[in-house]
Amino acid sequence: MNSCLFCEIVAGKIPCEQVHSDENFLAFKDISPAAPCHILVIPKRHISALTDLDPSMVDLSGQLLVLAAQIAAQQNLDSDGYRFVINCGDDGGQTVGHLHLHILGGRSLNWPPG
Ligand code: AMP
Ligand code: ZN
């Protein structure tokens, strides 16, 4: 595939502040944090966006959610709460074309988003 920023991070070609790594997922700190805790959780295989998910990816999608909740707990966000965000496409504000889940916490977050 053509160059993808997050695939390059997975490949170790671009550094990241890693929080978690296993066979299927990588989690790292967002380079431009929007909250005191801002972590991105990504599948290591390239999936462009939520629009590319299909039924064969049900396990992977569920694992992503469970892992992100575990990371939020490890970051001590459980007691005060936190938010998961997955932006999709232009209107959703997606800027990197590799599926990623944002974990945001450490401050009170506004709702609805702007
Ligand atoms: P989104 O706008 O949902 O596509 O989110 C992309 C996120 O990736 C943004 O919050 C960026 O700050 C973040 N980001 C971009 N480049 C890097 C990088 N090299 N390392 C870590 N986070 C990054
Ligand atoms: Zn990618």
Tab-separated table of N, CA and C and ligand atoms in Angstrom:
chain	number	residue	atom	x	y	z
A	1	MET	N	0.836	-1.192	0.000
A	1	MET	CA	0.000	0.000	0.000
A	1	MET	C	0.875	1.247	0.000
A	2	ASN	N	0.287	2.390	-0.330
A	2	ASN	CA	1.035	3.641	-0.288
A	2	ASN	C	1.326	4.019	1.148
A	3	SER	N	2.209	5.004	1.312
A	3	SER	CA	2.671	5.306	2.661
A	3	SER	C	1.516	5.731	3.563
A	4	CYS	N	1.564	5.203	4.751
A	4	CYS	CA	0.550	5.511	5.762
A	4	CYS	C	1.313	5.803	7.048
A	5	LEU	N	1.033	6.946	7.629
A	5	LEU	CA	1.753	7.388	8.820
A	5	LEU	C	1.726	6.323	9.926
A	6	PHE	N	0.552	5.786	10.192
A	6	PHE	CA	0.466	4.855	11.320
A	6	PHE	C	1.063	3.488	10.967
A	7	CYS	N	1.021	3.087	9.684
A	7	CYS	CA	1.742	1.867	9.300
A	7	CYS	C	3.245	2.066	9.497
A	8	GLU	N	3.729	3.272	9.248
A	8	GLU	CA	5.152	3.548	9.458
A	8	GLU	C	5.497	3.513	10.942
A	9	ILE	N	4.585	3.960	11.781
A	9	ILE	CA	4.807	3.858	13.231
A	9	ILE	C	4.818	2.385	13.637
A	10	VAL	N	3.882	1.604	13.118
A	10	VAL	CA	3.854	0.158	13.421
A	10	VAL	C	5.175	-0.487	13.000
A	11	ALA	N	5.686	-0.081	11.852
A	11	ALA	CA	6.935	-0.664	11.322
A	11	ALA	C	8.167	-0.146	12.045
A	12	GLY	N	7.999	0.831	12.925
A	12	GLY	CA	9.139	1.376	13.663
A	12	GLY	C	9.937	2.401	12.880
A	13	LYS	N	9.395	2.816	11.730
A	13	LYS	CA	10.128	3.798	10.907
A	13	LYS	C	9.937	5.210	11.421
A	14	ILE	N	8.849	5.433	12.134
A	14	ILE	CA	8.587	6.724	12.777
A	14	ILE	C	8.402	6.437	14.259
A	15	PRO	N	9.082	7.193	15.127
A	15	PRO	CA	9.005	6.888	16.558
A	15	PRO	C	7.646	7.258	17.152
A	16	CYS	N	7.338	6.607	18.244
A	16	CYS	CA	6.134	6.968	18.982
A	16	CYS	C	6.396	6.721	20.456
A	17	GLU	N	5.558	7.314	21.285
A	17	GLU	CA	5.626	7.076	22.726
A	17	GLU	C	4.671	5.923	23.038
A	18	GLN	N	5.215	4.727	22.972
A	18	GLN	CA	4.390	3.518	23.041
A	18	GLN	C	3.816	3.284	24.432
A	19	VAL	N	2.552	2.897	24.454
A	19	VAL	CA	1.858	2.570	25.701
A	19	VAL	C	1.582	1.071	25.773
A	20	HIS	N	1.350	0.461	24.621
A	20	HIS	CA	1.017	-0.973	24.574
A	20	HIS	C	1.338	-1.488	23.181
A	21	SER	N	1.810	-2.742	23.141
A	21	SER	CA	1.998	-3.413	21.853
A	21	SER	C	1.735	-4.894	22.030
A	22	ASP	N	0.973	-5.476	21.126
A	22	ASP	CA	0.823	-6.934	21.091
A	22	ASP	C	0.761	-7.347	19.628
A	23	GLU	N	0.365	-8.589	19.393
A	23	GLU	CA	0.400	-9.102	18.022
A	23	GLU	C	-0.456	-8.259	17.068
A	24	ASN	N	-1.581	-7.799	17.558
A	24	ASN	CA	-2.555	-7.160	16.663
A	24	ASN	C	-2.731	-5.660	16.842
A	25	PHE	N	-2.291	-5.121	17.979
A	25	PHE	CA	-2.595	-3.718	18.278
A	25	PHE	C	-1.371	-2.976	18.810
A	26	LEU	N	-1.401	-1.674	18.553
A	26	LEU	CA	-0.398	-0.768	19.113
A	26	LEU	C	-1.140	0.417	19.726
A	27	ALA	N	-0.681	0.856	20.894
A	27	ALA	CA	-1.229	2.067	21.508
A	27	ALA	C	-0.074	3.007	21.805
A	28	PHE	N	-0.280	4.280	21.520
A	28	PHE	CA	0.782	5.271	21.723
A	28	PHE	C	0.160	6.628	22.004
A	29	LYS	N	0.971	7.507	22.605
A	29	LYS	CA	0.463	8.820	22.964
A	29	LYS	C	0.282	9.697	21.729
A	30	ASP	N	-0.823	10.433	21.704
A	30	ASP	CA	-1.070	11.358	20.604
A	30	ASP	C	-0.018	12.470	20.653
A	31	ILE	N	0.505	12.812	19.484
A	31	ILE	CA	1.583	13.803	19.407
A	31	ILE	C	1.075	15.208	19.742
A	32	SER	N	-0.209	15.411	19.630
A	32	SER	CA	-0.798	16.731	19.890
A	32	SER	C	-1.992	16.545	20.829
A	33	PRO	N	-1.717	16.300	22.097
A	33	PRO	CA	-2.784	15.859	23.004
A	33	PRO	C	-3.882	16.896	23.184
A	34	ALA	N	-5.126	16.399	23.114
A	34	ALA	CA	-6.302	17.247	23.304
A	34	ALA	C	-6.829	17.146	24.731
A	35	ALA	N	-6.161	16.365	25.544
A	35	ALA	CA	-6.547	16.185	26.950
A	35	ALA	C	-5.289	15.717	27.688
A	36	PRO	N	-5.280	15.817	29.025
A	36	PRO	CA	-4.088	15.378	29.767
A	36	PRO	C	-3.679	13.938	29.439
A	37	CYS	N	-4.653	13.074	29.208
A	37	CYS	CA	-4.366	11.727	28.700
A	37	CYS	C	-4.994	11.597	27.320
A	38	HIS	N	-4.173	11.395	26.309
A	38	HIS	CA	-4.674	11.239	24.937
A	38	HIS	C	-3.832	10.163	24.268
A	39	ILE	N	-4.445	9.002	24.139
A	39	ILE	CA	-3.753	7.822	23.603
A	39	ILE	C	-4.513	7.335	22.382
A	40	LEU	N	-3.779	6.906	21.376
A	40	LEU	CA	-4.377	6.309	20.180
A	40	LEU	C	-4.161	4.809	20.221
A	41	VAL	N	-5.205	4.055	19.934
A	41	VAL	CA	-5.103	2.601	19.853
A	41	VAL	C	-5.417	2.218	18.415
A	42	ILE	N	-4.513	1.477	17.793
A	42	ILE	CA	-4.682	1.152	16.367
A	42	ILE	C	-4.481	-0.339	16.135
A	43	PRO	N	-5.198	-0.882	15.146
A	43	PRO	CA	-4.846	-2.228	14.693
A	43	PRO	C	-3.522	-2.149	13.932
A	44	LYS	N	-2.686	-3.160	14.075
A	44	LYS	CA	-1.409	-3.126	13.351
A	44	LYS	C	-1.601	-3.325	11.847
A	45	ARG	N	-2.645	-4.073	11.484
A	45	ARG	CA	-2.916	-4.204	10.045
A	45	ARG	C	-3.610	-2.937	9.564
A	46	HIS	N	-3.364	-2.603	8.327
A	46	HIS	CA	-3.939	-1.362	7.808
A	46	HIS	C	-5.421	-1.528	7.509
A	47	ILE	N	-6.236	-0.768	8.219
A	47	ILE	CA	-7.659	-0.605	7.913
A	47	ILE	C	-7.843	0.905	7.817
A	48	SER	N	-8.388	1.374	6.714
A	48	SER	CA	-8.387	2.823	6.468
A	48	SER	C	-9.311	3.587	7.409
A	49	ALA	N	-10.479	3.020	7.669
A	49	ALA	CA	-11.495	3.775	8.418
A	49	ALA	C	-12.610	2.830	8.836
A	50	LEU	N	-13.519	3.337	9.652
A	50	LEU	CA	-14.696	2.549	10.046
A	50	LEU	C	-15.460	2.047	8.824
A	51	THR	N	-15.440	2.827	7.747
A	51	THR	CA	-16.170	2.435	6.534
A	51	THR	C	-15.589	1.185	5.890
A	52	ASP	N	-14.386	0.789	6.273
A	52	ASP	CA	-13.766	-0.420	5.713
A	52	ASP	C	-14.013	-1.662	6.565
A	53	LEU	N	-14.677	-1.498	7.697
A	53	LEU	CA	-14.948	-2.679	8.533
A	53	LEU	C	-15.975	-3.572	7.845
A	54	ASP	N	-15.792	-4.878	7.995
A	54	ASP	CA	-16.786	-5.832	7.493
A	54	ASP	C	-16.948	-6.936	8.534
A	55	PRO	N	-17.912	-7.825	8.351
A	55	PRO	CA	-18.198	-8.820	9.393
A	55	PRO	C	-17.020	-9.708	9.759
A	56	SER	N	-16.044	-9.845	8.887
A	56	SER	CA	-14.867	-10.660	9.235
A	56	SER	C	-14.015	-9.971	10.306
A	57	MET	N	-14.322	-8.726	10.593
A	57	MET	CA	-13.511	-7.945	11.536
A	57	MET	C	-14.224	-7.740	12.875
A	58	VAL	N	-15.253	-8.525	13.132
A	58	VAL	CA	-15.988	-8.378	14.391
A	58	VAL	C	-15.080	-8.661	15.582
A	59	ASP	N	-14.297	-9.729	15.510
A	59	ASP	CA	-13.402	-10.055	16.627
A	59	ASP	C	-12.389	-8.929	16.850
A	60	LEU	N	-11.773	-8.502	15.776
A	60	LEU	CA	-10.759	-7.445	15.877
A	60	LEU	C	-11.356	-6.168	16.466
A	61	SER	N	-12.555	-5.825	16.028
A	61	SER	CA	-13.198	-4.601	16.510
A	61	SER	C	-13.519	-4.705	17.996
A	62	GLY	N	-14.011	-5.870	18.407
A	62	GLY	CA	-14.303	-6.063	19.827
A	62	GLY	C	-13.042	-6.034	20.665
A	63	GLN	N	-11.987	-6.657	20.149
A	63	GLN	CA	-10.712	-6.663	20.874
A	63	GLN	C	-10.166	-5.249	21.031
A	64	LEU	N	-10.361	-4.438	19.994
A	64	LEU	CA	-9.902	-3.044	20.056
A	64	LEU	C	-10.593	-2.313	21.209
A	65	LEU	N	-11.895	-2.521	21.322
A	65	LEU	CA	-12.657	-1.830	22.370
A	65	LEU	C	-12.249	-2.323	23.760
A	66	VAL	N	-12.117	-3.625	23.912
A	66	VAL	CA	-11.743	-4.186	25.221
A	66	VAL	C	-10.334	-3.727	25.606
A	67	LEU	N	-9.410	-3.777	24.656
A	67	LEU	CA	-8.044	-3.332	24.941
A	67	LEU	C	-8.034	-1.853	25.340
A	68	ALA	N	-8.770	-1.029	24.618
A	68	ALA	CA	-8.784	0.400	24.931
A	68	ALA	C	-9.316	0.631	26.346
A	69	ALA	N	-10.338	-0.124	26.743
A	69	ALA	CA	-10.871	0.018	28.111
A	69	ALA	C	-9.822	-0.413	29.142
A	70	GLN	N	-9.068	-1.453	28.822
A	70	GLN	CA	-7.998	-1.887	29.736
A	70	GLN	C	-6.922	-0.810	29.855
A	71	ILE	N	-6.577	-0.201	28.744
A	71	ILE	CA	-5.557	0.860	28.779
A	71	ILE	C	-6.075	2.058	29.574
A	72	ALA	N	-7.334	2.405	29.376
A	72	ALA	CA	-7.907	3.518	30.150
A	72	ALA	C	-7.809	3.224	31.647
A	73	ALA	N	-8.091	1.990	32.021
A	73	ALA	CA	-7.984	1.620	33.439
A	73	ALA	C	-6.539	1.713	33.919
A	74	GLN	N	-5.613	1.250	33.093
A	74	GLN	CA	-4.188	1.327	33.464
A	74	GLN	C	-3.733	2.774	33.625
A	75	GLN	N	-4.386	3.662	32.899
A	75	GLN	CA	-4.042	5.092	32.987
A	75	GLN	C	-4.789	5.782	34.137
A	76	ASN	N	-5.491	4.969	34.940
A	76	ASN	CA	-6.228	5.461	36.117
A	76	ASN	C	-7.340	6.431	35.743
A	77	LEU	N	-7.986	6.164	34.603
A	77	LEU	CA	-9.075	7.032	34.165
A	77	LEU	C	-10.441	6.524	34.628
A	78	ASP	N	-10.476	5.330	35.213
A	78	ASP	CA	-11.763	4.708	35.545
A	78	ASP	C	-12.610	5.546	36.492
A	79	SER	N	-11.998	6.104	37.519
A	79	SER	CA	-12.805	6.735	38.553
A	79	SER	C	-13.470	8.011	38.049
A	80	ASP	N	-12.764	8.819	37.300
A	80	ASP	CA	-13.331	10.090	36.836
A	80	ASP	C	-13.993	9.976	35.468
A	81	GLY	N	-13.710	8.922	34.744
A	81	GLY	CA	-14.314	8.715	33.434
A	81	GLY	C	-13.419	9.173	32.299
A	82	TYR	N	-13.843	8.846	31.111
A	82	TYR	CA	-13.035	9.122	29.913
A	82	TYR	C	-13.923	8.987	28.695
A	83	ARG	N	-13.350	9.233	27.534
A	83	ARG	CA	-14.121	9.132	26.283
A	83	ARG	C	-13.313	8.400	25.228
A	84	PHE	N	-13.998	7.559	24.444
A	84	PHE	CA	-13.419	6.981	23.230
A	84	PHE	C	-13.995	7.744	22.044
A	85	VAL	N	-13.136	8.027	21.064
A	85	VAL	CA	-13.579	8.692	19.834
A	85	VAL	C	-12.952	7.963	18.652
A	86	ILE	N	-13.762	7.684	17.633
A	86	ILE	CA	-13.225	7.220	16.344
A	86	ILE	C	-13.788	8.144	15.278
A	87	ASN	N	-12.946	9.004	14.750
A	87	ASN	CA	-13.368	9.902	13.682
A	87	ASN	C	-13.357	9.143	12.361
A	88	CYS	N	-14.319	9.486	11.511
A	88	CYS	CA	-14.417	8.789	10.216
A	88	CYS	C	-14.699	9.789	9.108
A	89	GLY	N	-13.798	9.823	8.136
A	89	GLY	CA	-14.013	10.654	6.959
A	89	GLY	C	-13.885	12.143	7.243
A	90	ASP	N	-14.136	12.920	6.216
A	90	ASP	CA	-13.923	14.365	6.310
A	90	ASP	C	-14.844	15.015	7.333
A	91	ASP	N	-16.130	14.705	7.261
A	91	ASP	CA	-17.061	15.327	8.206
A	91	ASP	C	-16.802	14.859	9.627
A	92	GLY	N	-16.283	13.651	9.773
A	92	GLY	CA	-15.965	13.140	11.102
A	92	GLY	C	-14.661	13.676	11.652
A	93	GLY	N	-13.903	14.383	10.809
A	93	GLY	CA	-12.653	14.973	11.279
A	93	GLY	C	-11.466	14.034	11.238
A	94	GLN	N	-11.574	12.953	10.445
A	94	GLN	CA	-10.442	12.015	10.362
A	94	GLN	C	-9.320	12.623	9.528
A	95	THR	N	-8.127	12.649	10.104
A	95	THR	CA	-6.974	13.230	9.393
A	95	THR	C	-5.921	12.196	9.053
A	96	VAL	N	-5.950	11.039	9.687
A	96	VAL	CA	-4.999	9.966	9.381
A	96	VAL	C	-5.810	8.758	8.908
A	97	GLY	N	-5.501	8.279	7.695
A	97	GLY	CA	-6.296	7.227	7.073
A	97	GLY	C	-5.906	5.830	7.486
A	98	HIS	N	-5.807	5.628	8.788
A	98	HIS	CA	-5.558	4.303	9.367
A	98	HIS	C	-6.399	4.279	10.636
A	99	LEU	N	-7.335	3.333	10.705
A	99	LEU	CA	-8.297	3.284	11.807
A	99	LEU	C	-7.606	3.457	13.162
A	100	HIS	N	-8.139	4.349	13.967
A	100	HIS	CA	-7.570	4.574	15.302
A	100	HIS	C	-8.647	5.026	16.251
A	101	LEU	N	-8.524	4.568	17.469
A	101	LEU	CA	-9.454	4.943	18.539
A	101	LEU	C	-8.720	5.884	19.483
A	102	HIS	N	-9.307	7.042	19.720
A	102	HIS	CA	-8.737	7.995	20.675
A	102	HIS	C	-9.247	7.660	22.079
A	103	ILE	N	-8.352	7.580	23.036
A	103	ILE	CA	-8.728	7.571	24.456
A	103	ILE	C	-8.427	8.971	24.982
A	104	LEU	N	-9.463	9.632	25.484
A	104	LEU	CA	-9.300	10.994	26.018
A	104	LEU	C	-9.744	11.008	27.472
A	105	GLY	N	-8.921	11.552	28.324
A	105	GLY	CA	-9.292	11.626	29.731
A	105	GLY	C	-8.391	12.573	30.490
A	106	GLY	N	-8.703	12.721	31.777
A	106	GLY	CA	-7.886	13.584	32.624
A	106	GLY	C	-8.449	14.982	32.780
A	107	ARG	N	-9.555	15.243	32.117
A	107	ARG	CA	-10.271	16.516	32.310
A	107	ARG	C	-11.724	16.281	31.918
A	108	SER	N	-12.587	17.212	32.306
A	108	SER	CA	-13.989	17.118	31.914
A	108	SER	C	-14.102	17.479	30.429
A	109	LEU	N	-14.790	16.644	29.667
A	109	LEU	CA	-14.888	16.825	28.219
A	109	LEU	C	-16.263	17.370	27.844
A	110	ASN	N	-16.295	18.282	26.904
A	110	ASN	CA	-17.561	18.897	26.478
A	110	ASN	C	-18.381	17.930	25.629
A	111	TRP	N	-19.684	18.097	25.686
A	111	TRP	CA	-20.590	17.360	24.808
A	111	TRP	C	-21.758	18.263	24.439
A	112	PRO	N	-22.223	18.294	23.194
A	112	PRO	CA	-21.689	17.539	22.066
A	112	PRO	C	-20.408	18.168	21.539
A	113	PRO	N	-19.621	17.398	20.764
A	113	PRO	CA	-18.409	17.963	20.173
A	113	PRO	C	-18.787	19.026	19.148
A	114	GLY	N	-17.894	19.933	18.878
A	114	GLY	CA	-18.171	21.041	17.958
A	114	GLY	C	-18.244	20.608	16.516
B	1	AMP	P1	-7.875	11.906	13.552
B	1	AMP	O1	-8.018	13.392	13.385
B	1	AMP	O2	-9.016	11.254	14.256
B	1	AMP	O3	-7.523	11.226	12.251
B	1	AMP	O4	-6.660	11.709	14.536
B	1	AMP	C1	-5.332	11.663	14.134
B	1	AMP	C2	-4.510	11.910	15.354
B	1	AMP	O5	-3.193	11.493	15.092
B	1	AMP	C3	-4.450	13.377	15.775
B	1	AMP	O6	-4.976	13.527	17.106
B	1	AMP	C4	-2.963	13.703	15.693
B	1	AMP	O7	-2.535	14.576	16.721
B	1	AMP	C5	-2.340	12.328	15.807
B	1	AMP	N1	-1.009	12.182	15.231
B	1	AMP	C6	-0.605	12.626	14.027
B	1	AMP	N2	0.678	12.278	13.814
B	1	AMP	C7	1.092	11.607	14.914
B	1	AMP	C8	2.301	10.992	15.303
B	1	AMP	N3	3.393	10.996	14.511
B	1	AMP	N4	2.364	10.397	16.519
B	1	AMP	C9	1.291	10.400	17.327
B	1	AMP	N5	0.099	10.953	17.009
B	1	AMP	C10	0.007	11.546	15.820
B	2	ZN	ZN	-1.849	2.217	7.772
